[in-house]
Amino acid sequence: MPKIGVESVRRKELIAAAISAIHARGSLDVTIRDIAARAGVSQGLAHHYFGSKDRLITSAMRHLLELYSAQVRQRLRRAGSPRERISAIVAASLGDDQFQPEVVSAWLVFYVHAQVSADARKLLALYTRRLRSNLVHALKPLAGARAGLIAEGIGALIDGIYIRQALGSDPQMFRDGHRLVEDYVDVQLAALR
């Protein structure tokens, strides 16, 4: 295997190990040593590829954002109307893949980490901007000038449902969350008619 292929595989293994370690601890109270051991590589190799735990954690979050973005794009390709585009974004945001235990743990820790890490804060801002931009694009033909406000409401509902589900406050929330957001969109659009 060419050297570049090995590096790519090792980076992916370390990112997966970081997500797993965060889930196991429920916090960022993990070390490069913990992560490297989970990945089956040396601590020195982990430092070589990422430089620091913060950069490794940021890379793990970037990876999760890329997976989420791919899901959004895949669903948007099948959407045939602006309203279907909204539903596609909601479905990707509240889909089963987003609620895998390790993904949930990583996201919750990421939100907290963004309070103290400029890189994590930038990634979180990127996620928020993309979500809003995708929603506004879909909402403009249906809601005109109110598209931004409705998009903010959808984003807040998605984040709130996600956090409540992640914290286990109400198992029914997960089953009803998608419908709750869809109902909000329907009510907002009906009010404009």
GROMACS .gro file of C-alpha atoms in nm:
model
  193
    1MET     CA    1   0.000   0.000   0.000
    2PRO     CA    2   0.147   0.341  -0.091
    3LYS     CA    3   0.252   0.558   0.204
    4ILE     CA    4  -0.024   0.814   0.136
    5GLY     CA    5  -0.282   0.535   0.155
    6VAL     CA    6  -0.149   0.425   0.493
    7GLU     CA    7  -0.163   0.780   0.627
    8SER     CA    8  -0.523   0.821   0.512
    9VAL     CA    9  -0.623   0.493   0.677
   10ARG     CA   10  -0.441   0.582   1.001
   11ARG     CA   11  -0.603   0.925   1.012
   12LYS     CA   12  -0.949   0.768   0.969
   13GLU     CA   13  -0.871   0.512   1.239
   14LEU     CA   14  -0.761   0.787   1.478
   15ILE     CA   15  -1.071   0.993   1.405
   16ALA     CA   16  -1.295   0.692   1.469
   17ALA     CA   17  -1.100   0.619   1.787
   18ALA     CA   18  -1.141   0.980   1.904
   19ILE     CA   19  -1.518   0.962   1.856
   20SER     CA   20  -1.526   0.628   2.039
   21ALA     CA   21  -1.311   0.758   2.327
   22ILE     CA   22  -1.529   1.068   2.368
   23HIS     CA   23  -1.837   0.847   2.381
   24ALA     CA   24  -1.679   0.615   2.638
   25ARG     CA   25  -1.581   0.906   2.864
   26GLY     CA   26  -1.873   1.133   2.787
   27SER     CA   27  -1.634   1.427   2.774
   28LEU     CA   28  -1.311   1.554   2.624
   29ASP     CA   29  -1.132   1.408   2.925
   30VAL     CA   30  -0.942   1.176   2.694
   31THR     CA   31  -0.576   1.181   2.601
   32ILE     CA   32  -0.392   1.128   2.278
   33ARG     CA   33  -0.261   0.811   2.444
   34ASP     CA   34  -0.620   0.685   2.501
   35ILE     CA   35  -0.714   0.761   2.143
   36ALA     CA   36  -0.398   0.611   1.994
   37ALA     CA   37  -0.445   0.292   2.197
   38ARG     CA   38  -0.802   0.257   2.068
   39ALA     CA   39  -0.674   0.301   1.712
   40GLY     CA   40  -0.392   0.054   1.765
   41VAL     CA   41  -0.118   0.306   1.684
   42SER     CA   42   0.152   0.478   1.884
   43GLN     CA   43   0.096   0.804   2.065
   44GLY     CA   44   0.380   0.952   1.859
   45LEU     CA   45   0.204   0.864   1.534
   46ALA     CA   46  -0.116   1.032   1.654
   47HIS     CA   47   0.084   1.346   1.737
   48HIS     CA   48   0.260   1.325   1.401
   49TYR     CA   49  -0.069   1.319   1.208
   50PHE     CA   50  -0.264   1.573   1.412
   51GLY     CA   51  -0.019   1.768   1.627
   52SER     CA   52  -0.249   1.798   1.927
   53LYS     CA   53  -0.558   1.654   2.086
   54ASP     CA   54  -0.752   1.968   1.996
   55ARG     CA   55  -0.668   1.926   1.627
   56LEU     CA   56  -0.763   1.560   1.641
   57ILE     CA   57  -1.097   1.643   1.808
   58THR     CA   58  -1.159   1.917   1.550
   59SER     CA   59  -1.081   1.669   1.271
   60ALA     CA   60  -1.327   1.422   1.424
   61MET     CA   61  -1.598   1.689   1.425
   62ARG     CA   62  -1.512   1.789   1.069
   63HIS     CA   63  -1.556   1.422   0.975
   64LEU     CA   64  -1.901   1.408   1.139
   65LEU     CA   65  -1.999   1.729   0.960
   66GLU     CA   66  -1.887   1.582   0.628
   67LEU     CA   67  -2.101   1.272   0.688
   68TYR     CA   68  -2.399   1.491   0.778
   69SER     CA   69  -2.345   1.711   0.471
   70ALA     CA   70  -2.334   1.404   0.248
   71GLN     CA   71  -2.666   1.289   0.391
   72VAL     CA   72  -2.820   1.631   0.330
   73ARG     CA   73  -2.692   1.640  -0.030
   74GLN     CA   74  -2.817   1.288  -0.097
   75ARG     CA   75  -3.166   1.373   0.027
   76LEU     CA   76  -3.173   1.708  -0.154
   77ARG     CA   77  -3.096   1.537  -0.486
   78ARG     CA   78  -3.423   1.344  -0.452
   79ALA     CA   79  -3.630   1.651  -0.359
   80GLY     CA   80  -3.846   1.781  -0.641
   81SER     CA   81  -3.990   2.098  -0.488
   82PRO     CA   82  -3.893   2.366  -0.237
   83ARG     CA   83  -4.117   2.207   0.029
   84GLU     CA   84  -3.957   1.868  -0.035
   85ARG     CA   85  -3.614   2.032   0.005
   86ILE     CA   86  -3.715   2.153   0.351
   87SER     CA   87  -3.832   1.804   0.444
   88ALA     CA   88  -3.507   1.655   0.310
   89ILE     CA   89  -3.298   1.881   0.533
   90VAL     CA   90  -3.513   1.803   0.836
   91ALA     CA   91  -3.498   1.429   0.764
   92ALA     CA   92  -3.118   1.435   0.733
   93SER     CA   93  -3.083   1.642   1.050
   94LEU     CA   94  -3.302   1.411   1.256
   95GLY     CA   95  -3.218   1.085   1.082
   96ASP     CA   96  -3.115   0.765   1.254
   97ASP     CA   97  -2.750   0.815   1.155
   98GLN     CA   98  -2.738   1.135   1.358
   99PHE     CA   99  -2.862   0.953   1.668
  100GLN     CA  100  -2.600   0.679   1.687
  101PRO     CA  101  -2.473   0.687   2.050
  102GLU     CA  102  -2.113   0.772   1.957
  103VAL     CA  103  -2.225   1.049   1.721
  104VAL     CA  104  -2.454   1.196   1.986
  105SER     CA  105  -2.177   1.197   2.246
  106ALA     CA  106  -1.935   1.361   2.006
  107TRP     CA  107  -2.184   1.632   1.909
  108LEU     CA  108  -2.270   1.717   2.269
  109VAL     CA  109  -1.904   1.741   2.364
  110PHE     CA  110  -1.840   1.943   2.050
  111TYR     CA  111  -2.100   2.203   2.148
  112VAL     CA  112  -1.930   2.244   2.485
  113HIS     CA  113  -1.582   2.244   2.330
  114ALA     CA  114  -1.685   2.526   2.096
  115GLN     CA  115  -1.709   2.751   2.402
  116VAL     CA  116  -1.330   2.734   2.449
  117SER     CA  117  -1.186   2.636   2.110
  118ALA     CA  118  -1.175   2.885   1.825
  119ASP     CA  119  -1.145   2.603   1.568
  120ALA     CA  120  -1.444   2.418   1.711
  121ARG     CA  121  -1.641   2.744   1.723
  122LYS     CA  122  -1.565   2.801   1.354
  123LEU     CA  123  -1.686   2.451   1.265
  124LEU     CA  124  -2.003   2.499   1.466
  125ALA     CA  125  -2.063   2.833   1.294
  126LEU     CA  126  -2.008   2.665   0.957
  127TYR     CA  127  -2.268   2.399   1.040
  128THR     CA  128  -2.516   2.667   1.152
  129ARG     CA  129  -2.459   2.881   0.840
  130ARG     CA  130  -2.498   2.585   0.604
  131LEU     CA  131  -2.816   2.468   0.775
  132ARG     CA  132  -2.963   2.819   0.761
  133SER     CA  133  -2.851   2.875   0.401
  134ASN     CA  134  -3.001   2.546   0.280
  135LEU     CA  135  -3.327   2.619   0.461
  136VAL     CA  136  -3.350   2.979   0.339
  137HIS     CA  137  -3.285   2.866  -0.019
  138ALA     CA  138  -3.573   2.619   0.004
  139LEU     CA  139  -3.801   2.860   0.190
  140LYS     CA  140  -3.753   3.171  -0.030
  141PRO     CA  141  -4.000   3.065  -0.301
  142LEU     CA  142  -4.256   2.973  -0.034
  143ALA     CA  143  -4.204   3.237   0.233
  144GLY     CA  144  -4.029   3.530   0.069
  145ALA     CA  145  -3.898   3.780   0.323
  146ARG     CA  146  -3.991   3.554   0.616
  147ALA     CA  147  -3.764   3.273   0.492
  148GLY     CA  148  -3.481   3.367   0.730
  149LEU     CA  149  -3.701   3.382   1.037
  150ILE     CA  150  -3.867   3.049   0.959
  151ALA     CA  151  -3.524   2.895   0.891
  152GLU     CA  152  -3.406   3.011   1.235
  153GLY     CA  153  -3.710   2.847   1.394
  154ILE     CA  154  -3.647   2.520   1.211
  155GLY     CA  155  -3.281   2.524   1.314
  156ALA     CA  156  -3.371   2.590   1.677
  157LEU     CA  157  -3.623   2.306   1.675
  158ILE     CA  158  -3.374   2.065   1.518
  159ASP     CA  159  -3.105   2.152   1.772
  160GLY     CA  160  -3.349   2.141   2.063
  161ILE     CA  161  -3.492   1.804   1.962
  162TYR     CA  162  -3.143   1.668   1.913
  163ILE     CA  163  -3.023   1.785   2.254
  164ARG     CA  164  -3.334   1.659   2.432
  165GLN     CA  165  -3.304   1.322   2.264
  166ALA     CA  166  -2.933   1.306   2.334
  167LEU     CA  167  -2.994   1.374   2.701
  168GLY     CA  168  -3.265   1.110   2.708
  169SER     CA  169  -3.533   1.343   2.838
  170ASP     CA  170  -3.817   1.185   2.643
  171PRO     CA  171  -3.787   0.880   2.415
  172GLN     CA  172  -4.109   0.983   2.240
  173MET     CA  173  -3.938   1.308   2.134
  174PHE     CA  174  -3.723   1.118   1.887
  175ARG     CA  175  -4.022   0.949   1.730
  176ASP     CA  176  -4.224   1.270   1.718
  177GLY     CA  177  -3.941   1.519   1.659
  178HIS     CA  178  -3.947   1.502   1.282
  179ARG     CA  179  -4.323   1.550   1.274
  180LEU     CA  180  -4.296   1.841   1.520
  181VAL     CA  181  -4.061   2.027   1.285
  182GLU     CA  182  -4.275   1.946   0.981
  183ASP     CA  183  -4.584   2.077   1.163
  184TYR     CA  184  -4.399   2.397   1.249
  185VAL     CA  185  -4.309   2.447   0.881
  186ASP     CA  186  -4.668   2.379   0.772
  187VAL     CA  187  -4.808   2.627   1.026
  188GLN     CA  188  -4.558   2.896   0.928
  189LEU     CA  189  -4.626   2.854   0.557
  190ALA     CA  190  -5.005   2.842   0.608
  191ALA     CA  191  -4.988   3.171   0.797
  192LEU     CA  192  -4.842   3.336   0.486
  193ARG     CA  193  -5.132   3.238   0.261
   0.00000   0.00000   0.00000
